[in-house]
Amino acid sequence: MQKYIVITIGYFALKELLHRRLNFFLSLFSVALATGCLVCAVGFLRLFDVETERIIAGKEREAKNLADSLQEEYRIIGTKMGFNILILPVRQHLEELYAEDYASQCMPEWYVDTLAHSGIITIQHLLPMLQRKVKWTETRRTIILVGTRGEVPLLHADAKKPIAEPVPPGKIILGSELCAGLRFPVGGRVQLLGRQFTVMRCYDERGTKDDITAWINLREAQEMFNKKGLINGIMALECNCAMANVALVRQEISRVLPGTQIIEFSSKALTRAESRARAAAFARQSVDNEKQNRIRLRAEKERFYSVLLPVILIACSLWVCLLAFANVWDRRAEIGIFRALGYRSATVVTIFLMRAFFIGLAGACTGIGAGMIAGIAQGLHVFGNGSAKAFVDPVVLFLIVLGTPMLSALACWLPSIAAVNQDPAAALRKE
Amino acid sequence: MNVLEISGVSKRFSKNGRQIAALDGVSLAIEKGTFAAVRGPSGCGKSTLLLVAGGLLRPDAGNIRINGKDLYSLNAEQRALVRARSVGFVFQEYYLIPYLTIRENILSPALSIFAQEQGRRADELLQRFALSERGRHLPSELSAGERQRAALARAMLNRPELILADEPTGNLDEGNARIVLGCLREFTSSGGSVVLVTHDERAAGAADRTVRMEHGKTAD
Ligand SMILES: Nc1ncnc2c1ncn2[C@@H]1O[C@H](COP(=O)(O)OP(=O)(O)O)[C@@H](O)[C@H]1O
Ligand SMILES: [Mg+2]
């Protein structure tokens, strides 16, 4: 019985809506406007997010390209700003050095400590080393083997980030050629001149003889070459050209270490390492900037919608409410007849609330349709065919379809109550 | 036994600050199966009397009994149920629901009381009031006489015991008036009761009994 009444009321409500079309269409338009705006706002934010993803991805690609090109520029700047020198024993013949790729003459290891304690200011990094070109009998290759103890700190200077790492005993670092050619995995063990080493790292290709160089601990190198306490060169890196030129540095060093000679060289590997880091940082920064920018823009949009939507929602609700009052006024005699026919109050309220529900439902569908057409059209020239998917959130649509009729019924609550409270006698008595 | 008992009913309205006694101590009893007419000039309180009698307007004094039950001692919902079960209204303006077809209008009391086979009953009423061809039409497509017959059919759907008719022939030509009065007559002959209020002497002539009314008072 209840079901029959509800169905009948629904049927009557639909017939009434189609009968008083002006009121219906004005109400429908109002609801559609509100839901359309809601759909558009939610959809545009979604489109914006998808767009953001695309832009950031693009920026990241761009940043990577930028980083690559910047790296080259930094390298050029880097080589102009500083220079590197090699300190050798005075007896070393340079022809031999250049022909053999290493210095055969040695000097005491403590030279480097003397230099570090001397208060020299034109040099930033000191790297003592013992170098030999050797046959790697186990693999039948000729390689350059370098013993190093890492960077010797300059006592008077501020601690700087070391640019070369020490190699612990038992470990080995390999140039790219040695790694690639022999496929030694990092962490694997290799045999070199009868000793076991664990591969600590493989360097990327540098395009220099570094690629066929292996670095081991200085002590171990001294033992292997039977050169205890000796080194055959000190690399002084990033000499400060703002303060000195090569001649001045040379003068300063030969004052501290009289038995040495000095040659200038440039180390691509080091400058490149630094420039790479700087370029990458710059690129990351620009991606971050763009991300911040998008987040700011989105917040602005959200703020705008968070003001606009409530205003539209309230205005439309008021308008729907007003139209419902007009409808009740139009139907005074009808309400009087409902009472004369013995309808219960609940039935009369349901008649009007059901009407509001249908207006909400029809309005929501119309609004969603219109909003989606607008949103997809907008998205189409940004995203092409994928725009519908990017724009529509099924959950949101579902909530709108569900919520709008409720809201409409809520907006028509007062008019419906007014309909019930209306005096039937006044409407049915004609003068 | 009296279907309707009106005893000592008064109703005042204030109009432009002036008090008007629309009903002034009206008493009236309607027996089962009678056709009573209340005749009086316009403004004498006839419509007010019907609305009070039907439970739509609470009187200032006196009471109304329908089948012995004091109408205004019930709450509004209970009064609505009494109307739905026992009372049918007919008005000069028909007050058919404009967006429902004639058949749907006749069926509309089903929203207050649902009963089996109301559809069949509606078709029967359509036939009885010669409206079979009009069932699917809207009220606006009907003539005045057809509309009043449809309103009468609607009032009869739930098989009431009492029909309260306010100038039902006021908008009708003589032929249609006769048909409507004939229908009311027929209703009483099958055990129903009718209270018809009118200023029209001829309409009153169809009744078993006529009560004259003037200035809110009855006088036989
Ligand atoms: N709701 C009302 N407010 C003020 N005056 C009313 C109201 N209803 C009826 N009246 C007055 O009561 C008197 C009786 O009215 P009514 O019952 O409609 O008379 P009738 O139906 O006999 O023409 C009239 O003077 C009318 O103006
Ligand atoms: Mg009247």
mmCIF file of C-alpha atoms and ligand atoms in Angstrom, chain A residues 429-430, chain B residues 46-48 166-167 197, ligand 2:
data_model
loop_
_atom_site.group_PDB
_atom_site.id
_atom_site.type_symbol
_atom_site.label_atom_id
_atom_site.label_comp_id
_atom_site.label_asym_id
_atom_site.label_seq_id
_atom_site.Cartn_x
_atom_site.Cartn_y
_atom_site.Cartn_z
ATOM 1 C CA ARG A 429 -14.166 29.141 -0.284
ATOM 2 C CA LYS A 430 -14.963 31.353 -3.177
ATOM 3 C CA LYS B 46 -23.380 28.450 3.497
ATOM 4 C CA SER B 47 -19.828 27.633 2.354
ATOM 5 C CA THR B 48 -18.519 28.181 5.855
ATOM 6 C CA ASP B 166 -21.333 23.687 -2.421
ATOM 7 C CA GLU B 167 -23.330 25.236 -5.288
ATOM 8 C CA VAL B 197 -25.955 24.465 -0.152
HETATM 9 MG MG MG C 2 -20.377 30.116 -1.001
#
